CSV table of C-alpha atoms and ligand atoms in Angstrom, one decimal:
chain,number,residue,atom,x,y,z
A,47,UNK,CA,63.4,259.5,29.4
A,48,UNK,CA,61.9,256.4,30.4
A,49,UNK,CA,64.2,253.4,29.4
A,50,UNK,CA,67.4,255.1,28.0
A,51,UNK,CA,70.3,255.3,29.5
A,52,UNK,CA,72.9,257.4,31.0
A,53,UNK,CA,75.9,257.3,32.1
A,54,UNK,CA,77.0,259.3,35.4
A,55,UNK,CA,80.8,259.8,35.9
A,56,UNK,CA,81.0,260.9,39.8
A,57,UNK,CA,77.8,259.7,40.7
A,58,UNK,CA,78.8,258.5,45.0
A,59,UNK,CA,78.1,262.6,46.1
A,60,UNK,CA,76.9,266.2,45.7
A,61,UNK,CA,76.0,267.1,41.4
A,62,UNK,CA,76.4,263.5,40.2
A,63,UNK,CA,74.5,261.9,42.8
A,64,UNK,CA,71.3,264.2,42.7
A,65,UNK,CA,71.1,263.8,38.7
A,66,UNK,CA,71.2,260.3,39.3
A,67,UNK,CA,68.1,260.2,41.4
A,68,UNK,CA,66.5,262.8,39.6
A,69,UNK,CA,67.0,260.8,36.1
A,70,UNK,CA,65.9,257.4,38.4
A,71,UNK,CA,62.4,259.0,38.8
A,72,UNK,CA,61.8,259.3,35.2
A,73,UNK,CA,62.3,255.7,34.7
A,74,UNK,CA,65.8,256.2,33.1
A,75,UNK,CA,68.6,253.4,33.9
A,76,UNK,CA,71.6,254.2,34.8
A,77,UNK,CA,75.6,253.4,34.7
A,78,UNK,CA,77.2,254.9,37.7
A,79,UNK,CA,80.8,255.6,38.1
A,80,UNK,CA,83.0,256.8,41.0
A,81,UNK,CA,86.2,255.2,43.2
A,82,UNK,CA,83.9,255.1,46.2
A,83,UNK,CA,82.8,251.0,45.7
A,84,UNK,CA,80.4,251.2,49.1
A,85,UNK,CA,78.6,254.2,47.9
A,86,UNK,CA,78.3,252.9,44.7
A,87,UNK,CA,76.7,250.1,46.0
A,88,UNK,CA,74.5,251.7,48.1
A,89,UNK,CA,72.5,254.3,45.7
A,90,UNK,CA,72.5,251.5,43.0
A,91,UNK,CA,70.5,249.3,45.6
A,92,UNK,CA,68.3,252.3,46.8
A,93,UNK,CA,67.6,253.9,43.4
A,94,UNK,CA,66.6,249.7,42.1
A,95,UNK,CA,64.2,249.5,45.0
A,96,UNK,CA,62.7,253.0,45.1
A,97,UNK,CA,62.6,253.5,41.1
A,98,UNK,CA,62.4,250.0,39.6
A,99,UNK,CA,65.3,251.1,37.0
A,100,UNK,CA,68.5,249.0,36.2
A,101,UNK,CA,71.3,250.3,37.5
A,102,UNK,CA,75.2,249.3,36.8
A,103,UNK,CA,78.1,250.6,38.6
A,104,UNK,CA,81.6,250.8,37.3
A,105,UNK,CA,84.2,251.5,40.3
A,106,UNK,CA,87.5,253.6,38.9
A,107,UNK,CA,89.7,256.3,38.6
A,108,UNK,CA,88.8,258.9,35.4
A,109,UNK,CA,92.4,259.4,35.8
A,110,UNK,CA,93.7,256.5,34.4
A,111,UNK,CA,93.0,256.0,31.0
A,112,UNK,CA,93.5,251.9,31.3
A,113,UNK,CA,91.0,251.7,33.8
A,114,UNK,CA,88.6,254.0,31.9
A,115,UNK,CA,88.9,251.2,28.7
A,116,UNK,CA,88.5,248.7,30.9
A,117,UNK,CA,85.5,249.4,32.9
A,118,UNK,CA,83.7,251.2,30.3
A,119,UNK,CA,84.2,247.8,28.0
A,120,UNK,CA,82.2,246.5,30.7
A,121,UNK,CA,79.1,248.1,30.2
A,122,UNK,CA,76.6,245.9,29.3
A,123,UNK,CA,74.2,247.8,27.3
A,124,UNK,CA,75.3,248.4,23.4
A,125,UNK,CA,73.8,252.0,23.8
A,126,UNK,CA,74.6,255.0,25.7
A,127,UNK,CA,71.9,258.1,25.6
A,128,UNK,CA,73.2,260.4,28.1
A,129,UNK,CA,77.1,261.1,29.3
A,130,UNK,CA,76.9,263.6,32.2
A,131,UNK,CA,80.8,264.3,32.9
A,132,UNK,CA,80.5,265.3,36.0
A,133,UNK,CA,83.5,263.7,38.0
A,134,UNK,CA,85.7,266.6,38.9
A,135,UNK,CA,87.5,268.2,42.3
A,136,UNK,CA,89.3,271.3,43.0
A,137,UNK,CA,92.7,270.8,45.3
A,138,UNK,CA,94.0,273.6,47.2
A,139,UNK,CA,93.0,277.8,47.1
A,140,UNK,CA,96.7,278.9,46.8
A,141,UNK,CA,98.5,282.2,45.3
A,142,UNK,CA,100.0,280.5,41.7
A,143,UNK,CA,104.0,280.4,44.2
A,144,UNK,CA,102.4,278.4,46.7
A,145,UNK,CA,100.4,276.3,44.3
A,146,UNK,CA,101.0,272.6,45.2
A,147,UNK,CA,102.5,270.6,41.9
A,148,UNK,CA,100.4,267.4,43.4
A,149,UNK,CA,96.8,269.3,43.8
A,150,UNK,CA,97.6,270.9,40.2
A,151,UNK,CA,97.9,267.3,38.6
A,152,UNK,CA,95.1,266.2,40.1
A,153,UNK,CA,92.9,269.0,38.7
A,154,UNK,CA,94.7,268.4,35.4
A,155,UNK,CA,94.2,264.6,34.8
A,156,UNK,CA,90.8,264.7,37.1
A,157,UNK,CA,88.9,267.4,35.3
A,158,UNK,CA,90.5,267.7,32.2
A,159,UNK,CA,92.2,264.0,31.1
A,160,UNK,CA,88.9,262.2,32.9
A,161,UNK,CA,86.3,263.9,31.0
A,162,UNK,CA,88.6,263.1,27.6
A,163,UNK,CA,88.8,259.6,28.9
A,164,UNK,CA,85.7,258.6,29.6
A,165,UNK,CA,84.2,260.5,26.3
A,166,UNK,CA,87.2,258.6,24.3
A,167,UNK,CA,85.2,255.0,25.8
A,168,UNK,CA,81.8,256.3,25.9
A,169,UNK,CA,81.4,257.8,22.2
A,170,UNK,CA,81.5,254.5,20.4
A,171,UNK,CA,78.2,253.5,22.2
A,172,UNK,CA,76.4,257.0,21.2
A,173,UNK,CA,74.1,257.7,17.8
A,174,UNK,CA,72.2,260.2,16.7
A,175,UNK,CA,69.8,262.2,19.5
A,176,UNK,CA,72.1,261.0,22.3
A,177,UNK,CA,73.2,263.9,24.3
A,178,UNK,CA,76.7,264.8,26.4
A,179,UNK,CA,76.3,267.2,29.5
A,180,UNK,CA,79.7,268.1,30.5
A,181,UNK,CA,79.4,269.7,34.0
A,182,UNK,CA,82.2,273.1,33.6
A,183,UNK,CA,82.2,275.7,36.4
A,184,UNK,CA,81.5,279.5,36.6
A,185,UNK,CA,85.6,279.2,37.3
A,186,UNK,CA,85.5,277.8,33.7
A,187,UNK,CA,84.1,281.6,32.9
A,188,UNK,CA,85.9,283.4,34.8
A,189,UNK,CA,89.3,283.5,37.0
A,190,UNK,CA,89.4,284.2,40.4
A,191,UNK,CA,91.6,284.8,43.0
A,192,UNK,CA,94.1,281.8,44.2
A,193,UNK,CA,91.7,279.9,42.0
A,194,UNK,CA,94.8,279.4,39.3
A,195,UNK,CA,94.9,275.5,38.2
A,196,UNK,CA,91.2,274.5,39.1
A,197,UNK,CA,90.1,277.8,37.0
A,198,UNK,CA,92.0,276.6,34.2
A,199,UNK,CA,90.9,273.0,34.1
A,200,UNK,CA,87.5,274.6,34.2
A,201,UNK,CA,88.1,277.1,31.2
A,202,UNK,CA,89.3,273.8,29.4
A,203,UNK,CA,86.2,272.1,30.4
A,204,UNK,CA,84.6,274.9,28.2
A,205,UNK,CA,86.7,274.7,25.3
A,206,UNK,CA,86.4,271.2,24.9
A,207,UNK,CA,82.3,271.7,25.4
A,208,UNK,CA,82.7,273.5,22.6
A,209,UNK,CA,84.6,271.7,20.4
A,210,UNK,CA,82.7,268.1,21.1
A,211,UNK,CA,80.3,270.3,19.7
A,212,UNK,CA,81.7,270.7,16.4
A,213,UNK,CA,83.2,267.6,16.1
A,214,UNK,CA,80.1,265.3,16.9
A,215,UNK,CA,77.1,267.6,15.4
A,216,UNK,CA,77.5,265.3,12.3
A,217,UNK,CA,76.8,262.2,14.3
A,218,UNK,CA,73.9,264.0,15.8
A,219,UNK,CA,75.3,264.0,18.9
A,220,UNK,CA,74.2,267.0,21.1
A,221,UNK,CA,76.5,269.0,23.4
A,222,UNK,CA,75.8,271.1,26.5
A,223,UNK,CA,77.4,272.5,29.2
A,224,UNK,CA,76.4,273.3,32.5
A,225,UNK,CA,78.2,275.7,34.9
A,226,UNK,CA,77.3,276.3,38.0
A,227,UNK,CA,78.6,278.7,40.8
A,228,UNK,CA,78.7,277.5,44.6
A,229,UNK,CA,77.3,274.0,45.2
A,230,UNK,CA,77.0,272.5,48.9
A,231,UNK,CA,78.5,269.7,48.2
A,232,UNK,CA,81.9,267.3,49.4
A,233,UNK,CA,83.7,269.8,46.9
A,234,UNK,CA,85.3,271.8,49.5
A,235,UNK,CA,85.8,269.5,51.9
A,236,UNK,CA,87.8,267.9,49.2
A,237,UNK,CA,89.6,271.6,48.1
A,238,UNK,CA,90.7,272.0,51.7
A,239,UNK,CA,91.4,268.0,52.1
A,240,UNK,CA,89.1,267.6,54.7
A,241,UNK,CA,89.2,270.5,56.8
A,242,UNK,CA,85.1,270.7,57.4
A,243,UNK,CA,85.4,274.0,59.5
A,244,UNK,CA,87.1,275.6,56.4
A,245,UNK,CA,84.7,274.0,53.9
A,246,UNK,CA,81.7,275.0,56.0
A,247,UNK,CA,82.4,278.8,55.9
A,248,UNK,CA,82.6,278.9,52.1
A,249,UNK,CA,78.6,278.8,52.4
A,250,UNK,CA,78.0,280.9,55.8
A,251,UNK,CA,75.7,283.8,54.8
A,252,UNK,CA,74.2,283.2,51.5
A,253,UNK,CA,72.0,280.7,50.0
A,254,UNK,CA,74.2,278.5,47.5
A,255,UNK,CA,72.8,276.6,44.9
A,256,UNK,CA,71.9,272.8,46.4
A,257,UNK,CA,73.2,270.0,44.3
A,258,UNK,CA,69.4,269.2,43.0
A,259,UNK,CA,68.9,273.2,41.6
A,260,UNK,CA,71.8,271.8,38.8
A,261,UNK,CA,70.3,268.7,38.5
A,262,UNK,CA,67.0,270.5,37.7
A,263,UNK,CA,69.2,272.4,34.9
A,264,UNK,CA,70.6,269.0,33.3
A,265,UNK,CA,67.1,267.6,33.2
A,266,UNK,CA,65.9,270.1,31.4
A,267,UNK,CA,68.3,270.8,29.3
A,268,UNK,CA,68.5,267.1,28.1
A,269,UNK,CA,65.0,267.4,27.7
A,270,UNK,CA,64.4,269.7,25.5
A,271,UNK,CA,63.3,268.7,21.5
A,272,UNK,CA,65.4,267.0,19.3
A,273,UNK,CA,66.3,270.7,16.9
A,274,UNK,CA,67.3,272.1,20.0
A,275,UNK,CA,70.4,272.2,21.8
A,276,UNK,CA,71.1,274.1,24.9
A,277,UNK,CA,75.0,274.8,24.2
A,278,UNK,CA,75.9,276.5,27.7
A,279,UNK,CA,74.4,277.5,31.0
A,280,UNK,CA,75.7,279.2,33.8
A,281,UNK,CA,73.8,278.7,37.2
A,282,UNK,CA,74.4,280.8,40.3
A,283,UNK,CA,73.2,281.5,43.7
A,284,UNK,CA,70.9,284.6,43.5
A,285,UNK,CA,73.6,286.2,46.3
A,286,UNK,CA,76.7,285.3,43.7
A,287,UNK,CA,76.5,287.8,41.4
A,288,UNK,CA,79.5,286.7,39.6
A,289,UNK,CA,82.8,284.3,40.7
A,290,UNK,CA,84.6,285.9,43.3
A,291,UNK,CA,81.2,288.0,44.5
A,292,UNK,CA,79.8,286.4,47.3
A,293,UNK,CA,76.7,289.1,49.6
A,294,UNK,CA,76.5,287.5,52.8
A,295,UNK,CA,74.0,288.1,55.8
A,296,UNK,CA,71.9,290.4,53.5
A,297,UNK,CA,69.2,288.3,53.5
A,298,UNK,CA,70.0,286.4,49.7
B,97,NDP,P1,81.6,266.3,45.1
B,97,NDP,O1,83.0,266.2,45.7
B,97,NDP,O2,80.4,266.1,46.0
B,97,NDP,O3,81.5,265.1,44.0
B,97,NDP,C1,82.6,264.9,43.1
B,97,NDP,C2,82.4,263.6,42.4
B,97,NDP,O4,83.5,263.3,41.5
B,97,NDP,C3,82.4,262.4,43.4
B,97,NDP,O5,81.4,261.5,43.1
B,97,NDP,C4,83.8,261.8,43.2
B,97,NDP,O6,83.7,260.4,43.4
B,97,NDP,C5,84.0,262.0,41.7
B,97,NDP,N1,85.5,262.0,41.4
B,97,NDP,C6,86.4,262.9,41.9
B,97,NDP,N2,87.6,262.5,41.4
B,97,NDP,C7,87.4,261.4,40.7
B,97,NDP,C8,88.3,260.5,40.1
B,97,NDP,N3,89.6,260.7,40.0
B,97,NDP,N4,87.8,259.4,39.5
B,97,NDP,C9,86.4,259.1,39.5
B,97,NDP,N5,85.6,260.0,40.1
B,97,NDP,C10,86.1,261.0,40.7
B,97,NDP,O7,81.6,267.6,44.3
B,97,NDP,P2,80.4,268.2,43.3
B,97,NDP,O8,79.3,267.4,43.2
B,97,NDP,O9,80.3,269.6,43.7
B,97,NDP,O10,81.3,268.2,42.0
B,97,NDP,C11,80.8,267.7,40.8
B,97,NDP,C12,81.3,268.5,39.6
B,97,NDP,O11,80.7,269.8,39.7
B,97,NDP,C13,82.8,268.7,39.5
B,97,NDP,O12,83.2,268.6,38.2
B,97,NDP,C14,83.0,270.1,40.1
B,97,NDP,O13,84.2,270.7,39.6
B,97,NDP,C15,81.7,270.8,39.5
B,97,NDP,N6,81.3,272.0,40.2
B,97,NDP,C16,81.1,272.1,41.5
B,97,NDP,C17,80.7,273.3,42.1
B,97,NDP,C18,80.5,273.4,43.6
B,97,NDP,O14,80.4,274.6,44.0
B,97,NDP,N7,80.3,272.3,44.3
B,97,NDP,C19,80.4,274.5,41.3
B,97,NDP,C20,80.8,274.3,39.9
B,97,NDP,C21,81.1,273.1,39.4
B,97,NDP,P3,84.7,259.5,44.2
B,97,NDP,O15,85.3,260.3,45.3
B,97,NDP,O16,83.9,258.3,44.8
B,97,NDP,O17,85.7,259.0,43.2
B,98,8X3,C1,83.1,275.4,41.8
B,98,8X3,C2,82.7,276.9,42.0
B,98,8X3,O1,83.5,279.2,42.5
B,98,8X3,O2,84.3,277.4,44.0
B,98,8X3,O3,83.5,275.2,40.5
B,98,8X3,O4,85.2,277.6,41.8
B,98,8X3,S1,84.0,277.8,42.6
């Protein structure tokens, strides 16, 4: 791992941070993406003095395809090993009637149109043994209640895992997927835009998976020998035995 290089699409909090400075402390450098330019800032200066790597940060919007090109043209290496897509955000927990048209485009282009974009830019710069992680959701398995829009994005997330697959196998690219179930992370504070009281009891009772169990998972699935290719993973809290099964206060 030590001297390639990956590139980290939501990199400022929660999954895409903790891969970054998991990947930082085998020596890999990194390209880290996000809209929030302070934080940015901040891990690439902490991760350069604690790890000794190179780090480059590219501030924009996966949404906007323009931007993507643009920022992505910056790079400065000619060589990509590693793509985590990992930028993503649910909006809203609404029956499909109350559904907000706003919070469904913003799953739409964030999780679905980003992780095209950014693939679209990024693909040029991979060969042969470099290796996509495309971060889906157990909601990408399975459908739960008032979980509509973001559930869908999710199950698209999947589909296209599997057909990057396919379509890049004779490159030599590899494609995995990772999806976890309940993360603590900014993601429900962002679902329930900002309400922390709200986002706070989605993990009362249970242990939930912390952000550095999944990036354990893409570590070693992007480290496993060059004939093998983790295709998908699902991660959950012990106490989530499937989407919308959560056992609180017994103990799990
Ligand atoms: P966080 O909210 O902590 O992190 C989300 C990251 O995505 C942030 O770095 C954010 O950066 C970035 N992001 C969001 N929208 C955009 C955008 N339009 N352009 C660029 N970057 C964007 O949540 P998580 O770490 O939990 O989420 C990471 C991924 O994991 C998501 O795809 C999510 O769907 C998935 N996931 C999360 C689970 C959970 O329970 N937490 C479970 C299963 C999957 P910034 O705001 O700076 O742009
Ligand atoms: C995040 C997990 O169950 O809140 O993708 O949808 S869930």
């Amino acid at each position: 791992m030590r001297g390639k290089i990956a590139l980290i699409t939501g990199a400022t909090s929660g999954i895409g941070n903790e891969v970054a400075k998991k990947l930082a402390t085998v020596g890999t450098n990194l390209i880290l993406t996000g809209r929030r330019e302070k934080r940015l800032e901040s891990i690439k200066l902490s991760l350069e003095k604690e790890y000794g790597i190179e780090v480059q940060t590219l501030c924009f919007d996966v949404r906007n395809f323009k931007e993507v090109k643009k920022y992505i043209n910056q790079i400065t290496s000619k060589h990509i090993d590693f793509l985590i897509n990992n930028a993503g955000l649910a909006m809203g927990l609404s029956s499909i009637e109350d559904g907000k048209i706003d919070h469904w485009e913003s799953m739409i282009d964030t999780n679905i149109k980003g992780i095209l974009y950014v693939s679209k830019c990024v693909i040029p710069l991979m060969t042969k043994h470099s290796h996509i992680v495309n971060i889906g959701s157990i909601a990408g398995k399975e459908v739960y209640a008032n979980g509509n829009v973001y559930c869908g994005t999710k199950h698209m997330v999947d589909a296209l895992n599997k057909a990057f697959r396919i379509d890049l196998a004779k490159k030599g690219i590899k494609v995995s997927a990772i999806h976890p179930g309940a993360v603590d992370t900014e993601f429900s504070t962002v679902r329930f835009e900002g309400d922390k009281e709200r986002a706070d009891k989605v993990y009362l009772g249970f242990e939930n998976l912390l952000p550095v169990d999944v990036a354990e998972s893409v570590f070693w699935v992007l480290n496993q020998p060059k004939h093998v290719n983790i295709n998908d993973l699902v991660i959950m809290p012990t106490a989530q035995p499937n989407a919308s099964t959560i056992l609180r206060n017994i103990g799990l």
